[in-house]
Coordinates of C-alpha atoms and ligand atoms in Angstrom, one line a residue:
M1 CA 12.3 33.2 91.2
L2 CA 9.9 33.1 88.7
P3 CA 8.8 29.6 87.0
G4 CA 11.5 28.8 84.4
K5 CA 13.8 31.6 85.2
S6 CA 16.7 29.5 86.0
Y7 CA 16.1 26.4 83.8
E8 CA 16.4 25.9 80.1
H9 CA 13.1 24.8 78.9
I10 CA 10.5 24.4 76.0
L11 CA 7.3 26.8 76.3
V12 CA 4.2 25.2 75.5
I13 CA 1.7 28.0 74.4
S14 CA -1.8 27.0 75.2
F15 CA -4.7 27.9 73.1
G16 CA -7.1 26.1 75.3
G17 CA -7.0 22.7 73.8
Q18 CA -7.7 19.7 76.2
Y19 CA -4.6 18.4 75.3
A20 CA -2.0 21.3 75.8
H21 CA -1.0 20.0 79.1
M22 CA -0.4 16.6 77.7
I23 CA 2.1 18.2 75.3
S24 CA 3.9 19.6 78.2
K25 CA 3.8 16.4 80.3
R26 CA 5.2 14.4 77.2
I27 CA 8.1 17.0 77.0
R28 CA 8.9 16.5 80.7
E29 CA 8.9 12.6 80.0
L30 CA 11.5 13.2 77.6
G31 CA 13.5 14.7 80.4
V32 CA 13.1 18.3 79.4
L33 CA 11.3 20.9 81.4
S34 CA 8.4 22.1 79.8
I35 CA 6.2 25.2 81.1
I36 CA 2.8 26.4 79.7
A37 CA 1.7 29.7 79.2
P38 CA -1.8 30.7 78.1
Y39 CA -1.8 32.5 74.7
S40 CA -2.9 35.7 76.5
T41 CA 0.2 36.0 78.4
A42 CA 2.7 34.0 76.3
Y43 CA 4.5 37.0 74.9
E44 CA 5.1 38.6 78.4
Y45 CA 6.3 35.1 79.6
F46 CA 8.8 34.8 76.4
T47 CA 10.3 38.1 76.7
S48 CA 11.0 37.9 80.4
R49 CA 12.7 34.4 80.1
R50 CA 14.0 34.7 76.4
D51 CA 17.4 33.2 77.2
M52 CA 15.9 30.0 78.9
I53 CA 13.5 29.1 76.1
K54 CA 15.1 26.9 73.6
G55 CA 11.9 26.0 71.8
I56 CA 8.3 26.7 71.5
I57 CA 5.2 24.3 70.7
L58 CA 1.8 25.9 70.0
S59 CA -1.3 23.8 71.1
G60 CA -4.4 23.0 69.6
G61 CA -7.5 24.6 70.5
P62 CA -11.3 25.3 69.9
L63 CA -10.6 28.6 68.1
S64 CA -10.5 29.0 64.2
V65 CA -7.5 30.9 62.9
K66 CA -10.0 32.2 60.4
D67 CA -12.0 34.2 63.2
L68 CA -8.8 35.8 64.7
G69 CA -9.2 38.7 62.3
E70 CA -6.7 41.4 63.2
D71 CA -5.8 39.5 66.4
L72 CA -3.7 37.0 64.2
Y73 CA -1.0 39.8 64.2
K74 CA -0.6 39.7 67.9
Y75 CA 1.1 36.0 67.3
R76 CA 3.7 37.5 64.8
W77 CA 6.3 37.7 67.2
I78 CA 6.1 34.0 67.4
V79 CA 7.6 33.4 63.8
E80 CA 10.0 36.1 64.1
T81 CA 11.9 34.6 67.3
D82 CA 15.1 32.3 66.3
V83 CA 13.8 29.3 68.5
P84 CA 12.6 26.1 67.0
I85 CA 8.9 26.2 66.7
L86 CA 6.3 23.1 66.4
G87 CA 2.5 24.1 65.8
I88 CA 0.2 21.5 66.5
C89 CA -3.3 21.4 64.9
F90 CA -4.6 24.9 65.6
G91 CA -0.8 25.8 66.1
H92 CA 0.1 24.4 62.7
Q93 CA -2.7 26.5 61.0
L94 CA -1.7 29.7 62.9
I95 CA 2.1 29.5 61.9
A96 CA 1.0 28.9 58.3
R97 CA -1.6 31.5 58.3
L98 CA 0.9 34.0 59.7
L99 CA 3.3 33.2 56.9
G100 CA 0.6 33.6 54.5
A101 CA -1.0 30.2 53.8
R102 CA -4.6 30.1 53.2
I103 CA -6.8 28.2 55.6
E104 CA -10.2 26.7 54.7
T105 CA -13.1 25.0 56.9
G106 CA -14.9 22.3 55.4
Y107 CA -12.7 19.1 55.4
G108 CA -12.6 18.0 59.0
E109 CA -10.8 14.8 60.1
Y110 CA -11.2 13.2 63.4
G111 CA -9.8 10.1 65.0
G112 CA -7.4 7.6 63.4
T113 CA -5.8 8.7 60.0
T114 CA -3.0 7.6 58.1
V115 CA -0.6 9.9 56.9
L116 CA 2.0 9.5 54.1
V117 CA 5.4 11.3 54.9
R118 CA 6.8 12.7 51.7
E119 CA 10.1 14.3 52.7
T120 CA 13.1 13.2 54.6
D121 CA 13.2 15.7 57.6
P122 CA 14.8 15.4 61.3
L123 CA 11.2 15.8 62.6
F124 CA 10.3 12.6 61.0
N125 CA 13.2 10.5 62.0
G126 CA 12.2 6.9 62.9
W127 CA 8.8 7.3 60.9
S128 CA 8.0 5.2 57.9
N129 CA 6.5 6.8 55.1
R130 CA 2.9 5.7 56.2
E131 CA 2.0 6.1 59.8
R132 CA -1.2 6.4 61.7
V133 CA -2.1 9.4 63.5
W134 CA -4.8 10.9 65.6
M135 CA -6.6 14.1 64.0
S136 CA -9.1 16.3 65.3
H137 CA -9.6 19.1 63.2
R138 CA -12.4 21.3 61.3
D139 CA -10.0 23.9 59.3
H140 CA -7.3 22.8 57.2
I141 CA -4.4 24.4 55.2
E142 CA -5.5 24.8 51.7
S143 CA -2.1 26.2 50.3
L144 CA 1.4 27.1 51.3
P145 CA 3.4 29.7 50.3
E146 CA 6.6 29.1 48.4
N147 CA 9.1 29.3 51.2
M148 CA 7.1 26.3 52.9
K149 CA 7.5 22.7 52.3
V150 CA 4.8 20.0 52.6
L151 CA 6.6 17.2 54.7
A152 CA 3.4 15.1 55.1
V153 CA -0.3 14.8 53.7
S154 CA -3.0 12.9 55.1
E155 CA -4.8 9.9 53.2
N156 CA -7.4 12.4 52.5
G157 CA -4.8 14.8 50.8
I158 CA -4.9 17.2 53.6
I159 CA -1.6 18.8 54.6
A160 CA -0.4 17.1 57.7
A161 CA 2.9 18.4 58.2
F162 CA 5.0 21.4 56.7
R163 CA 8.3 23.2 57.5
I164 CA 9.7 26.4 56.7
I165 CA 12.5 26.0 54.2
G166 CA 15.9 26.7 56.0
K167 CA 14.2 27.1 59.3
P168 CA 13.4 25.1 62.2
I169 CA 9.9 26.1 62.0
Y170 CA 7.3 23.1 62.0
G171 CA 3.5 22.5 61.8
V172 CA 1.8 19.1 62.0
Q173 CA -1.9 18.8 61.8
F174 CA -2.3 15.9 64.0
H175 CA -2.0 15.1 67.7
P176 CA 1.6 13.6 68.4
E177 CA 1.0 14.1 72.1
V178 CA -1.9 11.5 72.4
K179 CA -1.3 7.7 72.7
H180 CA -3.4 7.3 69.4
T181 CA -0.5 8.5 67.6
P182 CA 1.9 5.7 68.1
K183 CA 4.9 7.4 66.7
G184 CA 3.9 10.6 68.5
M185 CA 6.3 10.5 71.3
R186 CA 9.3 9.8 68.5
L187 CA 8.1 13.1 66.8
L188 CA 8.1 15.1 70.0
E189 CA 11.7 13.5 70.8
N190 CA 13.0 14.6 67.2
F191 CA 11.5 18.2 68.1
V192 CA 13.4 18.2 71.3
E193 CA 16.5 17.1 69.4
I194 CA 16.0 19.9 66.8
T195 CA 15.9 22.4 69.8
G196 CA 19.4 21.0 71.0
I197 CA 17.9 21.2 74.7
G198 CA 19.8 18.9 77.2
R199 CA 17.7 16.2 78.3
N200 CA 18.7 16.0 82.1
W201 CA 15.3 17.4 83.8
T202 CA 14.1 14.8 86.2
P203 CA 11.2 14.6 88.7
K204 CA 13.7 15.5 91.4
D205 CA 14.2 18.9 89.7
N206 CA 10.3 19.5 89.9
V207 CA 10.5 19.2 93.8
D208 CA 13.3 21.9 93.7
R209 CA 11.4 24.0 91.4
I210 CA 8.0 24.1 93.3
I211 CA 9.7 24.6 96.6
S212 CA 11.3 27.7 95.1
E213 CA 8.3 28.9 93.6
I214 CA 6.4 28.5 96.9
R215 CA 9.1 30.3 98.6
D216 CA 9.0 33.3 96.2
S217 CA 5.2 33.6 96.4
I218 CA 4.9 33.9 100.2
E219 CA 5.8 37.2 102.1
P220 CA 8.5 36.7 104.8
G221 CA 7.0 35.8 108.2
A222 CA 3.4 35.2 106.8
K223 CA 1.5 32.2 107.3
A224 CA -0.5 29.8 105.1
I225 CA -3.4 27.5 105.4
V226 CA -3.0 24.2 103.3
A227 CA -6.5 22.5 102.6
V228 CA -5.9 18.9 103.1
S229 CA -8.1 16.1 102.0
G230 CA -6.1 12.9 102.5
G231 CA -5.6 12.4 98.9
V232 CA -2.1 12.3 97.0
D233 CA -2.3 16.0 95.8
S234 CA -3.1 17.7 98.8
T235 CA -0.5 15.9 100.8
V236 CA 2.3 16.5 98.3
A237 CA 1.2 20.2 98.3
A238 CA 1.2 20.1 102.1
I239 CA 4.9 18.6 102.4
L240 CA 6.1 20.8 99.7
A241 CA 4.7 23.9 101.6
Q242 CA 5.9 22.6 105.1
K243 CA 9.6 22.7 103.6
V244 CA 9.3 26.1 103.1
L245 CA 6.9 27.5 106.0
G246 CA 7.7 24.9 108.7
D247 CA 5.2 25.9 111.4
R248 CA 3.7 28.9 109.6
L249 CA 1.8 26.3 107.7
I250 CA -1.5 25.3 109.1
P251 CA -2.9 22.0 107.5
V252 CA -6.7 22.3 107.5
L253 CA -8.9 19.2 107.2
V254 CA -12.5 20.4 106.6
D255 CA -15.1 17.6 107.4
H256 CA -17.8 18.4 105.3
G257 CA -19.8 15.1 106.1
L258 CA -19.2 13.8 102.6
F259 CA -16.2 11.7 103.0
R260 CA -16.5 7.9 103.0
E261 CA -16.8 5.9 106.2
G262 CA -13.9 6.0 108.6
E263 CA -12.1 8.5 106.3
I264 CA -11.5 11.3 108.6
E265 CA -9.7 9.2 111.3
E266 CA -7.7 7.6 108.4
I267 CA -6.6 10.6 106.9
T268 CA -5.5 12.2 110.3
A269 CA -3.6 9.3 111.2
N270 CA -1.9 9.3 107.7
L271 CA -1.1 12.9 108.0
E272 CA 0.2 12.6 111.3
S273 CA 2.6 10.0 110.2
L274 CA 4.0 12.6 108.0
G275 CA 4.6 15.1 110.6
L276 CA 1.3 17.2 109.5
K277 CA -1.0 17.7 112.1
P278 CA -4.2 18.8 110.7
L279 CA -6.8 21.1 112.4
V280 CA -10.0 19.2 111.9
I281 CA -12.8 21.4 111.5
N282 CA -16.1 19.7 112.0
A283 CA -18.5 21.4 109.5
R284 CA -20.8 18.6 108.7
R285 CA -24.0 20.4 109.8
R286 CA -23.5 23.6 107.7
F287 CA -22.6 21.7 104.7
I288 CA -25.3 19.3 104.5
D289 CA -28.0 21.8 105.7
R290 CA -27.3 23.9 102.7
L291 CA -27.0 21.0 100.4
M292 CA -30.5 19.3 101.5
G293 CA -32.7 19.1 98.6
I294 CA -30.4 20.6 95.8
T295 CA -30.7 18.8 92.8
D296 CA -28.2 20.6 90.5
C297 CA -24.7 19.1 91.1
E298 CA -23.0 22.4 89.8
E299 CA -25.0 24.2 92.3
R300 CA -23.8 21.9 95.1
R301 CA -20.1 22.5 94.1
K302 CA -20.7 26.2 94.3
I303 CA -22.2 25.7 97.7
I304 CA -19.3 23.7 98.8
G305 CA -16.8 26.2 97.4
E306 CA -18.4 28.9 99.3
E307 CA -18.5 27.0 102.6
F308 CA -14.9 25.8 102.2
A309 CA -13.8 29.6 101.5
R310 CA -15.7 30.8 104.6
I311 CA -14.3 28.5 106.7
F312 CA -10.8 29.4 105.5
E313 CA -11.6 33.2 106.1
E314 CA -12.9 32.4 109.6
I315 CA -9.7 30.7 110.5
A316 CA -7.7 33.4 108.8
C317 CA -9.8 36.0 110.8
S318 CA -8.5 34.7 114.1
D319 CA -4.7 35.2 113.1
H320 CA -4.0 38.2 110.6
S321 CA -0.5 36.8 109.6
I322 CA -2.5 34.1 107.9
K323 CA -2.4 35.4 104.1
Y324 CA -2.5 32.4 101.8
L325 CA -4.4 29.3 100.7
I326 CA -2.4 26.5 99.4
Q327 CA -4.1 23.8 97.5
G328 CA -3.4 20.6 95.8
T329 CA -5.1 21.6 92.4
T330 CA -3.7 19.5 89.4
Y331 CA -3.9 20.2 85.9
P332 CA -6.9 18.2 85.1
D333 CA -9.1 20.1 87.6
I334 CA -8.3 23.1 85.9
I335 CA -9.0 22.2 82.3
E336 CA -12.3 20.7 83.4
S337 CA -13.2 23.8 85.3
G338 CA -12.6 25.8 82.1
V339 CA -10.8 28.5 83.9
E340 CA -8.1 28.4 81.2
T341 CA -8.7 30.9 78.4
G342 CA -10.4 29.3 75.6
S343 CA -11.3 25.7 77.3
N344 CA -14.9 24.5 77.9
R345 CA -16.3 24.3 81.2
I346 CA -17.2 20.7 81.8
K347 CA -17.2 20.7 85.8
T348 CA -16.4 23.3 88.2
H349 CA -14.0 21.6 90.6
H350 CA -14.8 23.2 93.8
N351 CA -11.3 23.9 94.6
V352 CA -10.7 25.9 91.2
G353 CA -14.0 27.6 89.7
G354 CA -16.1 27.0 93.0
L355 CA -14.2 29.7 95.2
P356 CA -16.0 32.9 95.5
R357 CA -14.6 35.8 93.6
Q358 CA -14.0 38.1 96.9
F359 CA -11.8 35.9 98.6
R360 CA -9.2 37.6 101.1
L361 CA -6.5 35.0 101.1
K362 CA -4.0 34.6 98.0
I363 CA -4.2 31.4 96.4
I364 CA -1.1 29.2 95.9
E365 CA -1.5 26.0 93.5
P366 CA 2.1 24.6 93.4
L367 CA 1.0 21.5 91.4
K368 CA -1.6 22.9 89.0
H369 CA 0.7 22.2 86.0
L370 CA 1.2 18.5 86.7
Y371 CA -1.0 15.4 86.1
K372 CA -1.6 12.6 88.6
D373 CA 1.1 10.3 87.5
E374 CA 3.7 13.2 88.1
V375 CA 2.3 14.0 91.4
R376 CA 2.8 10.4 92.4
S377 CA 6.3 10.5 91.4
L378 CA 7.0 13.7 93.6
A379 CA 5.2 11.9 96.3
K380 CA 7.7 9.0 96.0
I381 CA 10.7 11.3 95.8
L382 CA 9.3 12.9 99.1
G383 CA 9.2 9.6 101.1
I384 CA 5.1 9.7 101.2
P385 CA 3.9 6.1 102.0
E386 CA 2.7 3.7 99.2
N387 CA -1.0 3.6 100.8
I388 CA -1.5 7.4 100.4
I389 CA 0.3 7.4 96.9
R390 CA -2.0 4.4 95.8
R391 CA -5.3 6.1 97.1
H392 CA -7.8 6.5 94.4
P393 CA -8.6 10.1 93.6
F394 CA -11.6 11.5 95.6
P395 CA -13.3 14.6 94.6
G396 CA -13.2 17.7 96.7
P397 CA -17.0 18.0 97.2
G398 CA -16.9 14.1 98.0
L399 CA -20.0 12.0 97.9
A400 CA -21.9 15.1 97.0
V401 CA -21.0 14.6 93.4
R402 CA -22.2 10.9 93.4
I403 CA -25.7 11.5 94.2
I404 CA -28.0 12.3 91.3
G405 CA -31.2 14.0 91.7
R406 CA -32.4 15.5 95.0
F407 CA -29.7 15.5 97.8
T408 CA -31.0 13.7 100.7
V409 CA -29.4 12.3 103.9
E410 CA -30.8 8.9 103.2
K411 CA -28.9 8.7 99.7
L412 CA -25.8 10.0 101.2
E413 CA -25.9 7.2 103.8
I414 CA -26.4 4.6 101.1
V415 CA -23.8 5.7 99.0
R416 CA -21.3 6.1 101.9
R417 CA -21.9 2.4 103.0
A418 CA -22.0 0.9 99.3
S419 CA -18.8 2.7 98.3
K420 CA -17.0 1.3 101.5
I421 CA -18.5 -2.1 100.6
L422 CA -17.1 -1.8 97.0
E423 CA -13.8 -0.5 98.2
E424 CA -13.4 -3.6 100.7
E425 CA -14.1 -6.1 98.0
L426 CA -11.8 -4.6 95.4
V427 CA -8.8 -4.5 98.2
K428 CA -9.5 -8.2 99.0
S429 CA -9.7 -9.4 95.3
G430 CA -6.3 -7.3 94.6
I431 CA -8.2 -5.2 92.1
Y432 CA -8.2 -1.9 94.1
D433 CA -4.4 -0.9 92.9
H434 CA -5.4 -1.7 89.1
V435 CA -8.3 0.6 88.8
W436 CA -8.1 4.4 88.7
Q437 CA -11.3 5.0 90.7
A438 CA -14.3 2.9 92.0
F439 CA -17.5 4.0 93.7
A440 CA -21.1 3.8 94.2
V441 CA -23.5 6.4 92.9
I442 CA -27.1 6.7 93.7
G443 CA -30.1 8.4 91.7
D444 CA -34.0 8.6 92.3
D445 CA -34.8 5.5 90.4
T446 CA -36.3 2.6 92.3
W447 CA -36.7 -1.1 91.6
V448 CA -39.0 -3.5 93.2
G449 CA -37.6 -6.1 95.3
V450 CA -38.7 -9.3 97.2
K451 CA -37.3 -9.8 100.6
G452 CA -38.6 -12.8 102.5
D453 CA -42.2 -13.1 101.0
S454 CA -42.9 -9.3 100.7
R455 CA -42.6 -7.0 97.9
S456 CA -40.2 -3.8 98.8
V457 CA -39.5 -1.0 96.6
G458 CA -35.9 0.1 97.0
H459 CA -33.1 2.1 95.6
I460 CA -30.9 1.4 92.5
V461 CA -27.1 1.7 93.1
I462 CA -24.7 2.1 90.1
L463 CA -21.2 0.8 90.5
R464 CA -18.5 3.0 88.4
I465 CA -15.2 1.2 88.1
V466 CA -12.9 2.8 85.7
V467 CA -9.2 2.4 84.2
S468 CA -7.4 5.5 83.3
D469 CA -4.0 7.2 83.1
D470 CA -4.7 10.8 83.8
A471 CA -8.7 11.3 84.1
M472 CA -8.8 13.0 80.8
T473 CA -10.3 9.8 79.4
A474 CA -11.4 6.6 81.0
D475 CA -12.5 3.1 80.3
W476 CA -14.8 1.0 82.3
A477 CA -13.1 -1.8 84.3
R478 CA -13.6 -5.3 82.9
M479 CA -14.4 -6.9 86.1
P480 CA -14.5 -10.5 87.1
Y481 CA -18.2 -11.7 87.4
D482 CA -17.8 -13.3 90.7
V483 CA -16.3 -10.1 92.4
L484 CA -19.3 -8.1 91.0
D485 CA -21.6 -10.8 92.3
R486 CA -20.2 -10.4 95.7
I487 CA -20.5 -6.8 95.9
S488 CA -24.0 -7.1 94.6
R489 CA -24.9 -9.5 97.1
R490 CA -23.2 -7.6 100.0
I491 CA -24.9 -4.2 99.0
T492 CA -28.4 -5.8 98.7
S493 CA -28.1 -7.6 102.0
E494 CA -26.3 -5.1 104.2
I495 CA -28.2 -2.0 103.1
P496 CA -31.9 -3.0 103.0
E497 CA -32.9 0.1 101.2
V498 CA -31.2 -1.2 98.0
T499 CA -32.9 -3.4 95.6
M500 CA -30.6 -3.4 92.4
I501 CA -27.1 -2.9 91.6
A502 CA -26.1 -1.8 87.9
Y503 CA -22.7 -1.6 86.4
S504 CA -21.8 1.3 84.4
I505 CA -20.2 0.3 81.3
T506 CA -19.5 3.7 79.3
T507 CA -16.2 5.2 78.6
K508 CA -15.0 8.8 79.1
P509 CA -15.7 10.4 76.6
P510 CA -18.7 10.5 76.0
S511 CA -19.4 10.2 79.6
T512 CA -17.6 11.7 82.5
I513 CA -16.0 9.7 85.4
E514 CA -18.2 11.1 88.1
P515 CA -22.0 11.2 87.5
C516 CA -22.6 14.8 87.9
Ligands
LIG601 P1 -14.8 13.7 85.7 O1 -16.1 13.3 86.3 O2 -14.8 15.1 85.0 O3 -13.7 13.6 86.7 O4 -14.4 12.6 84.6 C1 -12.3 13.5 86.4 C2 -11.5 13.5 87.7 O5 -11.7 14.6 88.5 C3 -12.4 14.1 89.8 N1 -13.4 15.2 90.0 C4 -13.4 16.3 90.8 N2 -12.3 16.5 91.5 N3 -13.4 18.3 92.5 C5 -12.4 17.6 92.6 O6 -11.4 17.9 93.3 C6 -14.7 18.1 91.7 O7 -15.5 18.7 91.6 C7 -14.5 16.9 90.9 N4 -15.3 16.4 90.0 C8 -14.7 15.5 89.6 C9 -12.9 12.9 89.6 O8 -13.1 12.1 90.7 C10 -12.1 12.2 88.5 O9 -10.9 11.7 89.1

């Protein structure tokens, strides 16, 4: 069974915008299955599941409608279908252009903006005639043909929403999917109502859908490796895969030497309690030897990706019925790695863009359309214990992305010990479960310290503690001073090579969560 073949759903066509999957997630939150297809394959997707698609949403993206040239007509089929359509940002301009509107560059709007709703329309049910919305556009619709009606304009006079007269085809220039558009969810709900689709999709259906997708991807009798790291994503992927494969599934935990203190033992015990006995590969030497002295984090990610791939291939060489590698990749990993057509690369998550081109196992990523909170709700349904569900995300390349500058064993050990102290103090003070991630970072900068009566030059350790809903944006945690003070005192006394603790107070964006 192909995704979406047996469930009615809303298709989100992704034009590469960072928020495309957020749209899909919001639709699922409204109790409706939503599936994303990149613009390059959307037509094939649509024609193969035509009867199950009850609405289409077009995402925003970094493209400009004005640069499409002849390619514009590739999308004509969208406005010729008879399903309700909502275009967002780029999608809004694309629909308008396809129907003869003029698009211009030069009057961009960014951030919070007021829109004035001019017409009564089911899309704006529950909206008053002035509402705040989130804008992020460079191009705008300059004029509309006669069969289209302006529903709302921005405070700057830009067309903020339109509909085709007599048809459920809409465009909105703003982003209803982000929290900064307070009535955005209501607008999406109105669109769902317009499509007439039933709202009975539950996270439990996700479990059934993913299991059948895994089943359909695997040849009868073949075996698969599932790469486990102890985090909730790979644990959920492993449990779901186990339901399909039973003992044809081989959970593999690669110890790259970049885990936190005591983590391998803890992960092994956690997985065993779930009936997954991981094959632990001690590969510390081969990873650390290759990373030594490397300054560029992207290069480190590439090395780590390559070593992971080699290890999986070595295991597969010993048993030719192993044909697949299952990974717990989630949507933010994919968008940040820039593997979706049209999106920019921010970081190559090793499990996504870091694998070599020539890889003999087929990759299955059953969670790749989901966000962390959706994976956490699957984990609950699957009975995964709370301590695993609540575990902070930990990057696949581990502590290697928390070392700025040259990679050295000394820096690795410092960051490992400092992270342990930080986590211990957060658990003790009851803060751990209220933050998204908390870790220590080390660079090459030093600070003169005084220990006893003598001068000592030591390292600076930066603490990064962030709150976030989905890692796409993040804020720094407003920590109680006494907790920060305790952490600082413990790190500088228990790790003599450290003479200064700094606290990171930059949001994402403009920063990212991990330092590199
Ligand atoms: P950034 O640093 O891009 O991180 O704001 C967003 C989320 O992704 C995690 N992260 C990674 N996860 N491989 C992973 O599996 C990676 O290379 C990687 N880099 C960042 C990060 O911890 C945060 O939760």
